[in-house]
Amino acid sequence: MRALEADPRVGRVHFVASENSLRVMAEELGVSGRNDLLAKLLQTGEILEADNGLGGAPLKTVQHSDADIGAAIASGSHPSDGMIVLPCSMGTLAAIAHGLANSLIARAADVTLKERRPLLLCVRETPFNRIHLRNMTLAAEAGAVIFPVIPAFYNRPVDSTEMARQFVCRVLAHIGLTQPGAYVWRPEE
Ligand SMILES: Cc1cc2nc3c(=O)[nH]c(=O)nc-3n(C[C@H](O)[C@H](O)[C@H](O)COP(=O)(O)O)c2cc1C
């Protein structure tokens, strides 16, 4: 979120947090409550070097309720360069793989696929059961990229922040937003 906010090539970011993600964020990030969620997330951690200098206040990110199936991103007529679900739970993967469109996240993903735009599903679970594997195959066959939250080690990350930073770089490169500081494997050097 911080990288997208700070990237001059990005005009608008639509942010949707599922109800269940609020619980996960409280547990994992110590960020709780819906009020000012975006500002709190933008202030949390130094994922990329860039900063909009506004102390976390979002400039180009708008937040939608996951229940708001009438939001702009629910329609294919709304221009968009792609969608990233990060992290993507097995529940949300299942909803997307089966075209349920029963929440804004699932509907926007459905729209992204039908409009043939990039959809990255950053799945996070281990181990996988056969339902998970089948749903990943279904989503991939429909055009999604299964992009597991798995850190790289060949760049010798010194800590988990660097792992997260390089993972974000790989994700954003996939939608055409190559980041400064992204690690590139150059074995000849
Ligand atoms: C702290 C915490 C971490 C979780 N991590 C994962 C995870 O990595 N992958 C996953 O599939 N579910 C995980 N879950 C379970 C999901 O949150 C749960 O299945 C939820 O219904 C998914 O809803 P969502 O897709 O709206 O986030 C986690 C739950 C909690 C409380």
PDB file of C-alpha atoms and ligand atoms in Angstrom:
ATOM      1  CA  MET A   1       0.000   0.000   0.000  1.00  0.00           C
ATOM      2  CA  ARG A   2       2.863   2.341   0.837  1.00  0.00           C
ATOM      3  CA  ALA A   3       4.641   1.516  -2.401  1.00  0.00           C
ATOM      4  CA  LEU A   4       1.534   2.194  -4.471  1.00  0.00           C
ATOM      5  CA  GLU A   5       0.826   5.456  -2.630  1.00  0.00           C
ATOM      6  CA  ALA A   6       4.381   6.642  -3.251  1.00  0.00           C
ATOM      7  CA  ASP A   7       4.611   5.558  -6.904  1.00  0.00           C
ATOM      8  CA  PRO A   8       4.185   8.557  -9.257  1.00  0.00           C
ATOM      9  CA  ARG A   9       2.960   6.218 -12.024  1.00  0.00           C
ATOM     10  CA  VAL A  10      -0.070   5.241  -9.936  1.00  0.00           C
ATOM     11  CA  GLY A  11      -3.146   7.463 -10.108  1.00  0.00           C
ATOM     12  CA  ARG A  12      -5.736   5.675  -7.971  1.00  0.00           C
ATOM     13  CA  VAL A  13      -5.711   2.672  -5.658  1.00  0.00           C
ATOM     14  CA  HIS A  14      -8.928   0.973  -4.523  1.00  0.00           C
ATOM     15  CA  PHE A  15      -8.461  -0.779  -1.176  1.00  0.00           C
ATOM     16  CA  VAL A  16     -10.853  -3.394   0.180  1.00  0.00           C
ATOM     17  CA  ALA A  17     -10.323  -5.247   3.465  1.00  0.00           C
ATOM     18  CA  SER A  18     -12.563  -8.223   4.164  1.00  0.00           C
ATOM     19  CA  GLU A  19     -14.318  -8.457   7.549  1.00  0.00           C
ATOM     20  CA  ASN A  20     -12.113 -11.386   8.510  1.00  0.00           C
ATOM     21  CA  SER A  21      -8.931  -9.559   7.526  1.00  0.00           C
ATOM     22  CA  LEU A  22      -9.631  -7.046  10.315  1.00  0.00           C
ATOM     23  CA  ARG A  23      -9.152  -9.829  12.851  1.00  0.00           C
ATOM     24  CA  VAL A  24      -5.975 -11.012  11.097  1.00  0.00           C
ATOM     25  CA  MET A  25      -4.556  -7.468  10.997  1.00  0.00           C
ATOM     26  CA  ALA A  26      -5.271  -7.033  14.712  1.00  0.00           C
ATOM     27  CA  GLU A  27      -3.443 -10.278  15.501  1.00  0.00           C
ATOM     28  CA  GLU A  28      -0.497  -9.864  13.121  1.00  0.00           C
ATOM     29  CA  LEU A  29       0.041  -6.111  12.824  1.00  0.00           C
ATOM     30  CA  GLY A  30      -1.515  -4.801  16.025  1.00  0.00           C
ATOM     31  CA  VAL A  31      -3.750  -2.629  13.811  1.00  0.00           C
ATOM     32  CA  SER A  32      -7.332  -2.737  15.022  1.00  0.00           C
ATOM     33  CA  GLY A  33     -10.657  -1.171  14.112  1.00  0.00           C
ATOM     34  CA  ARG A  34     -12.111   0.055  10.846  1.00  0.00           C
ATOM     35  CA  ASN A  35     -11.658   3.767  11.570  1.00  0.00           C
ATOM     36  CA  ASP A  36      -8.634   5.279   9.810  1.00  0.00           C
ATOM     37  CA  LEU A  37      -7.543   1.766   8.827  1.00  0.00           C
ATOM     38  CA  LEU A  38      -5.816   3.016   5.712  1.00  0.00           C
ATOM     39  CA  ALA A  39      -3.789   5.682   7.530  1.00  0.00           C
ATOM     40  CA  LYS A  40      -2.823   3.159  10.209  1.00  0.00           C
ATOM     41  CA  LEU A  41      -1.666   0.654   7.586  1.00  0.00           C
ATOM     42  CA  LEU A  42       0.291   3.266   5.668  1.00  0.00           C
ATOM     43  CA  GLN A  43       2.113   4.176   8.883  1.00  0.00           C
ATOM     44  CA  THR A  44       2.910   0.559   9.778  1.00  0.00           C
ATOM     45  CA  GLY A  45       6.462  -0.481   8.985  1.00  0.00           C
ATOM     46  CA  GLU A  46       8.943   0.708   6.386  1.00  0.00           C
ATOM     47  CA  ILE A  47       8.266  -1.659   3.520  1.00  0.00           C
ATOM     48  CA  LEU A  48       9.715   0.465   0.717  1.00  0.00           C
ATOM     49  CA  GLU A  49      12.044   3.443   0.855  1.00  0.00           C
ATOM     50  CA  ALA A  50       9.453   5.737  -0.683  1.00  0.00           C
ATOM     51  CA  ASP A  51       7.150   7.778   1.535  1.00  0.00           C
ATOM     52  CA  ASN A  52       4.566  10.364   0.558  1.00  0.00           C
ATOM     53  CA  GLY A  53       5.732  12.531   3.467  1.00  0.00           C
ATOM     54  CA  LEU A  54       2.209  12.991   4.778  1.00  0.00           C
ATOM     55  CA  GLY A  55       2.525  10.829   7.850  1.00  0.00           C
ATOM     56  CA  GLY A  56       0.444   8.046   6.392  1.00  0.00           C
ATOM     57  CA  ALA A  57      -2.524  10.078   5.146  1.00  0.00           C
ATOM     58  CA  PRO A  58      -3.672   8.429   1.890  1.00  0.00           C
ATOM     59  CA  LEU A  59      -3.492  10.638  -1.191  1.00  0.00           C
ATOM     60  CA  LYS A  60      -4.589   8.294  -3.935  1.00  0.00           C
ATOM     61  CA  THR A  61      -6.035   5.325  -2.096  1.00  0.00           C
ATOM     62  CA  VAL A  62      -9.781   5.029  -1.522  1.00  0.00           C
ATOM     63  CA  GLN A  63     -11.252   2.402   0.779  1.00  0.00           C
ATOM     64  CA  HIS A  64     -14.432   0.447   0.071  1.00  0.00           C
ATOM     65  CA  SER A  65     -16.461  -1.851   2.278  1.00  0.00           C
ATOM     66  CA  ASP A  66     -16.295  -5.489   1.166  1.00  0.00           C
ATOM     67  CA  ALA A  67     -20.105  -5.455   1.337  1.00  0.00           C
ATOM     68  CA  ASP A  68     -20.339  -2.574  -1.150  1.00  0.00           C
ATOM     69  CA  ILE A  69     -20.997  -4.554  -4.298  1.00  0.00           C
ATOM     70  CA  GLY A  70     -21.980  -1.257  -5.998  1.00  0.00           C
ATOM     71  CA  ALA A  71     -18.470   0.260  -5.763  1.00  0.00           C
ATOM     72  CA  ALA A  72     -16.832   1.361  -9.027  1.00  0.00           C
ATOM     73  CA  ILE A  73     -14.490  -1.656  -9.141  1.00  0.00           C
ATOM     74  CA  ALA A  74     -17.517  -3.997  -9.216  1.00  0.00           C
ATOM     75  CA  SER A  75     -18.064  -3.033 -12.867  1.00  0.00           C
ATOM     76  CA  GLY A  76     -15.964  -3.925 -15.879  1.00  0.00           C
ATOM     77  CA  SER A  77     -16.767  -0.489 -17.311  1.00  0.00           C
ATOM     78  CA  HIS A  78     -14.514   1.049 -14.641  1.00  0.00           C
ATOM     79  CA  PRO A  79     -10.954   1.277 -16.004  1.00  0.00           C
ATOM     80  CA  SER A  80      -8.376  -0.668 -14.016  1.00  0.00           C
ATOM     81  CA  ASP A  81      -4.852  -1.954 -14.637  1.00  0.00           C
ATOM     82  CA  GLY A  82      -5.271  -5.025 -12.467  1.00  0.00           C
ATOM     83  CA  MET A  83      -5.992  -6.417  -9.019  1.00  0.00           C
ATOM     84  CA  ILE A  84      -3.826  -7.873  -6.268  1.00  0.00           C
ATOM     85  CA  VAL A  85      -5.273  -9.947  -3.427  1.00  0.00           C
ATOM     86  CA  LEU A  86      -2.596  -9.884  -0.740  1.00  0.00           C
ATOM     87  CA  PRO A  87      -2.733 -11.989   1.327  1.00  0.00           C
ATOM     88  CA  CYS A  88      -5.315 -14.239  -0.327  1.00  0.00           C
ATOM     89  CA  SER A  89      -6.901 -16.666   2.132  1.00  0.00           C
ATOM     90  CA  MET A  90      -8.084 -20.078   1.006  1.00  0.00           C
ATOM     91  CA  GLY A  91     -11.635 -18.848   1.613  1.00  0.00           C
ATOM     92  CA  THR A  92     -11.270 -15.902  -0.757  1.00  0.00           C
ATOM     93  CA  LEU A  93      -9.442 -18.110  -3.283  1.00  0.00           C
ATOM     94  CA  ALA A  94     -12.438 -20.479  -3.226  1.00  0.00           C
ATOM     95  CA  ALA A  95     -14.927 -17.633  -3.741  1.00  0.00           C
ATOM     96  CA  ILE A  96     -12.916 -16.292  -6.690  1.00  0.00           C
ATOM     97  CA  ALA A  97     -12.255 -19.714  -8.245  1.00  0.00           C
ATOM     98  CA  HIS A  98     -15.988 -20.480  -8.189  1.00  0.00           C
ATOM     99  CA  GLY A  99     -17.133 -17.071  -9.384  1.00  0.00           C
ATOM    100  CA  LEU A 100     -19.307 -16.462  -6.325  1.00  0.00           C
ATOM    101  CA  ALA A 101     -19.057 -12.650  -6.589  1.00  0.00           C
ATOM    102  CA  ASN A 102     -20.667 -12.524  -3.126  1.00  0.00           C
ATOM    103  CA  SER A 103     -18.428  -9.756  -1.789  1.00  0.00           C
ATOM    104  CA  LEU A 104     -16.726  -6.760  -3.395  1.00  0.00           C
ATOM    105  CA  ILE A 105     -13.366  -8.578  -3.404  1.00  0.00           C
ATOM    106  CA  ALA A 106     -14.826 -11.649  -5.122  1.00  0.00           C
ATOM    107  CA  ARG A 107     -16.855  -9.544  -7.578  1.00  0.00           C
ATOM    108  CA  ALA A 108     -13.929  -7.247  -8.473  1.00  0.00           C
ATOM    109  CA  ALA A 109     -11.747 -10.332  -9.030  1.00  0.00           C
ATOM    110  CA  ASP A 110     -14.470 -11.829 -11.233  1.00  0.00           C
ATOM    111  CA  VAL A 111     -14.588  -8.593 -13.240  1.00  0.00           C
ATOM    112  CA  THR A 112     -10.785  -8.502 -13.507  1.00  0.00           C
ATOM    113  CA  LEU A 113     -10.805 -12.000 -15.011  1.00  0.00           C
ATOM    114  CA  LYS A 114     -13.657 -11.359 -17.437  1.00  0.00           C
ATOM    115  CA  GLU A 115     -12.004  -8.171 -18.643  1.00  0.00           C
ATOM    116  CA  ARG A 116      -8.732 -10.114 -19.094  1.00  0.00           C
ATOM    117  CA  ARG A 117      -6.816  -7.856 -16.720  1.00  0.00           C
ATOM    118  CA  PRO A 118      -4.003  -9.092 -14.442  1.00  0.00           C
ATOM    119  CA  LEU A 119      -5.249 -10.736 -11.233  1.00  0.00           C
ATOM    120  CA  LEU A 120      -2.604 -11.753  -8.698  1.00  0.00           C
ATOM    121  CA  LEU A 121      -3.706 -14.082  -5.922  1.00  0.00           C
ATOM    122  CA  CYS A 122      -1.031 -13.993  -3.236  1.00  0.00           C
ATOM    123  CA  VAL A 123      -2.162 -17.148  -1.494  1.00  0.00           C
ATOM    124  CA  ARG A 124      -0.956 -17.780   2.019  1.00  0.00           C
ATOM    125  CA  GLU A 125      -1.479 -21.214   3.509  1.00  0.00           C
ATOM    126  CA  THR A 126       0.532 -24.322   4.228  1.00  0.00           C
ATOM    127  CA  PRO A 127       0.194 -27.213   3.693  1.00  0.00           C
ATOM    128  CA  PHE A 128      -2.400 -27.253   0.887  1.00  0.00           C
ATOM    129  CA  ASN A 129      -5.278 -29.703   0.836  1.00  0.00           C
ATOM    130  CA  ARG A 130      -6.707 -30.989  -2.430  1.00  0.00           C
ATOM    131  CA  ILE A 131      -9.498 -28.381  -2.391  1.00  0.00           C
ATOM    132  CA  HIS A 132      -6.908 -25.587  -2.199  1.00  0.00           C
ATOM    133  CA  LEU A 133      -4.903 -27.135  -5.043  1.00  0.00           C
ATOM    134  CA  ARG A 134      -7.990 -27.561  -7.224  1.00  0.00           C
ATOM    135  CA  ASN A 135      -9.128 -24.010  -6.564  1.00  0.00           C
ATOM    136  CA  MET A 136      -5.697 -22.644  -7.465  1.00  0.00           C
ATOM    137  CA  THR A 137      -5.821 -24.609 -10.725  1.00  0.00           C
ATOM    138  CA  LEU A 138      -9.330 -23.329 -11.474  1.00  0.00           C
ATOM    139  CA  ALA A 139      -8.305 -19.724 -10.847  1.00  0.00           C
ATOM    140  CA  ALA A 140      -5.114 -20.111 -12.888  1.00  0.00           C
ATOM    141  CA  GLU A 141      -7.094 -21.629 -15.778  1.00  0.00           C
ATOM    142  CA  ALA A 142      -9.398 -18.604 -15.691  1.00  0.00           C
ATOM    143  CA  GLY A 143      -6.378 -16.303 -16.038  1.00  0.00           C
ATOM    144  CA  ALA A 144      -5.285 -15.531 -12.475  1.00  0.00           C
ATOM    145  CA  VAL A 145      -1.623 -15.661 -11.464  1.00  0.00           C
ATOM    146  CA  ILE A 146      -1.087 -17.726  -8.328  1.00  0.00           C
ATOM    147  CA  PHE A 147       1.608 -15.763  -6.514  1.00  0.00           C
ATOM    148  CA  PRO A 148       2.255 -17.484  -3.162  1.00  0.00           C
ATOM    149  CA  VAL A 149       3.576 -15.408  -0.291  1.00  0.00           C
ATOM    150  CA  ILE A 150       6.941 -17.170  -0.325  1.00  0.00           C
ATOM    151  CA  PRO A 151      10.055 -15.083   0.343  1.00  0.00           C
ATOM    152  CA  ALA A 152      13.188 -15.276  -1.798  1.00  0.00           C
ATOM    153  CA  PHE A 153      16.487 -16.270  -0.189  1.00  0.00           C
ATOM    154  CA  TYR A 154      18.931 -15.896  -3.089  1.00  0.00           C
ATOM    155  CA  ASN A 155      19.096 -12.151  -2.399  1.00  0.00           C
ATOM    156  CA  ARG A 156      20.312 -13.012   1.158  1.00  0.00           C
ATOM    157  CA  PRO A 157      17.708 -10.886   3.018  1.00  0.00           C
ATOM    158  CA  VAL A 158      18.998  -9.630   6.360  1.00  0.00           C
ATOM    159  CA  ASP A 159      15.585  -9.508   8.032  1.00  0.00           C
ATOM    160  CA  SER A 160      11.860 -10.067   7.494  1.00  0.00           C
ATOM    161  CA  THR A 161      11.357  -6.436   6.404  1.00  0.00           C
ATOM    162  CA  GLU A 162      13.777  -6.963   3.515  1.00  0.00           C
ATOM    163  CA  MET A 163      11.997 -10.213   2.658  1.00  0.00           C
ATOM    164  CA  ALA A 164       8.671  -8.378   2.556  1.00  0.00           C
ATOM    165  CA  ARG A 165      10.197  -5.503   0.564  1.00  0.00           C
ATOM    166  CA  GLN A 166      11.550  -7.799  -2.137  1.00  0.00           C
ATOM    167  CA  PHE A 167       8.312  -9.795  -2.261  1.00  0.00           C
ATOM    168  CA  VAL A 168       6.399  -6.540  -2.843  1.00  0.00           C
ATOM    169  CA  CYS A 169       8.878  -5.614  -5.592  1.00  0.00           C
ATOM    170  CA  ARG A 170       8.198  -8.922  -7.383  1.00  0.00           C
ATOM    171  CA  VAL A 171       4.423  -8.499  -7.069  1.00  0.00           C
ATOM    172  CA  LEU A 172       4.429  -4.929  -8.372  1.00  0.00           C
ATOM    173  CA  ALA A 173       6.810  -5.794 -11.234  1.00  0.00           C
ATOM    174  CA  HIS A 174       4.165  -8.268 -12.356  1.00  0.00           C
ATOM    175  CA  ILE A 175       1.708  -5.446 -13.007  1.00  0.00           C
ATOM    176  CA  GLY A 176       4.330  -3.290 -14.719  1.00  0.00           C
ATOM    177  CA  LEU A 177       5.484  -1.281 -11.690  1.00  0.00           C
ATOM    178  CA  THR A 178       9.175  -2.156 -11.411  1.00  0.00           C
ATOM    179  CA  GLN A 179      10.441  -0.648  -8.140  1.00  0.00           C
ATOM    180  CA  PRO A 180      13.735   1.082  -7.410  1.00  0.00           C
ATOM    181  CA  GLY A 181      15.824  -1.212  -5.197  1.00  0.00           C
ATOM    182  CA  ALA A 182      14.277  -4.396  -6.611  1.00  0.00           C
ATOM    183  CA  TYR A 183      16.771  -7.249  -6.451  1.00  0.00           C
ATOM    184  CA  VAL A 184      17.811  -8.692  -9.814  1.00  0.00           C
ATOM    185  CA  TRP A 185      19.728 -11.973 -10.000  1.00  0.00           C
ATOM    186  CA  ARG A 186      22.976 -11.388 -11.895  1.00  0.00           C
ATOM    187  CA  PRO A 187      25.071 -14.549 -11.565  1.00  0.00           C
ATOM    188  CA  GLU A 188      27.831 -13.236 -13.856  1.00  0.00           C
ATOM    189  CA  GLU A 189      28.782 -10.416 -11.425  1.00  0.00           C
TER     190      GLU A 189
HETATM  191  C1  LIG B   1      -4.279 -14.631  12.735  1.00  0.00           C
HETATM  192  C2  LIG B   1      -4.921 -15.373  11.591  1.00  0.00           C
HETATM  193  C3  LIG B   1      -4.159 -15.715  10.491  1.00  0.00           C
HETATM  194  C4  LIG B   1      -4.719 -16.416   9.422  1.00  0.00           C
HETATM  195  N1  LIG B   1      -3.936 -16.740   8.361  1.00  0.00           N
HETATM  196  C5  LIG B   1      -4.494 -17.381   7.306  1.00  0.00           C
HETATM  197  C6  LIG B   1      -3.705 -17.661   6.156  1.00  0.00           C
HETATM  198  O1  LIG B   1      -2.522 -17.357   6.094  1.00  0.00           O
HETATM  199  N2  LIG B   1      -4.301 -18.301   5.125  1.00  0.00           N
HETATM  200  C7  LIG B   1      -5.627 -18.662   5.147  1.00  0.00           C
HETATM  201  O2  LIG B   1      -6.113 -19.215   4.154  1.00  0.00           O
HETATM  202  N3  LIG B   1      -6.383 -18.387   6.220  1.00  0.00           N
HETATM  203  C8  LIG B   1      -5.850 -17.768   7.299  1.00  0.00           C
HETATM  204  N4  LIG B   1      -6.624 -17.493   8.384  1.00  0.00           N
HETATM  205  C9  LIG B   1      -8.012 -17.904   8.367  1.00  0.00           C
HETATM  206  C10 LIG B   1      -8.842 -16.922   7.563  1.00  0.00           C
HETATM  207  O3  LIG B   1      -8.789 -15.656   8.163  1.00  0.00           O
HETATM  208  C11 LIG B   1     -10.278 -17.407   7.519  1.00  0.00           C
HETATM  209  O4  LIG B   1     -10.335 -18.587   6.764  1.00  0.00           O
HETATM  210  C12 LIG B   1     -11.207 -16.360   6.963  1.00  0.00           C
HETATM  211  O5  LIG B   1     -12.524 -16.877   6.976  1.00  0.00           O
HETATM  212  C13 LIG B   1     -10.839 -15.913   5.563  1.00  0.00           C
HETATM  213  O6  LIG B   1     -11.616 -14.809   5.219  1.00  0.00           O
HETATM  214  P1  LIG B   1     -11.105 -13.696   4.193  1.00  0.00           P
HETATM  215  O7  LIG B   1     -10.809 -14.400   2.936  1.00  0.00           O
HETATM  216  O8  LIG B   1     -12.242 -12.761   4.099  1.00  0.00           O
HETATM  217  O9  LIG B   1      -9.879 -13.095   4.796  1.00  0.00           O
HETATM  218  C14 LIG B   1      -6.084 -16.791   9.462  1.00  0.00           C
HETATM  219  C15 LIG B   1      -6.844 -16.437  10.559  1.00  0.00           C
HETATM  220  C16 LIG B   1      -6.278 -15.737  11.628  1.00  0.00           C
HETATM  221  C17 LIG B   1      -7.143 -15.363  12.796  1.00  0.00           C
END
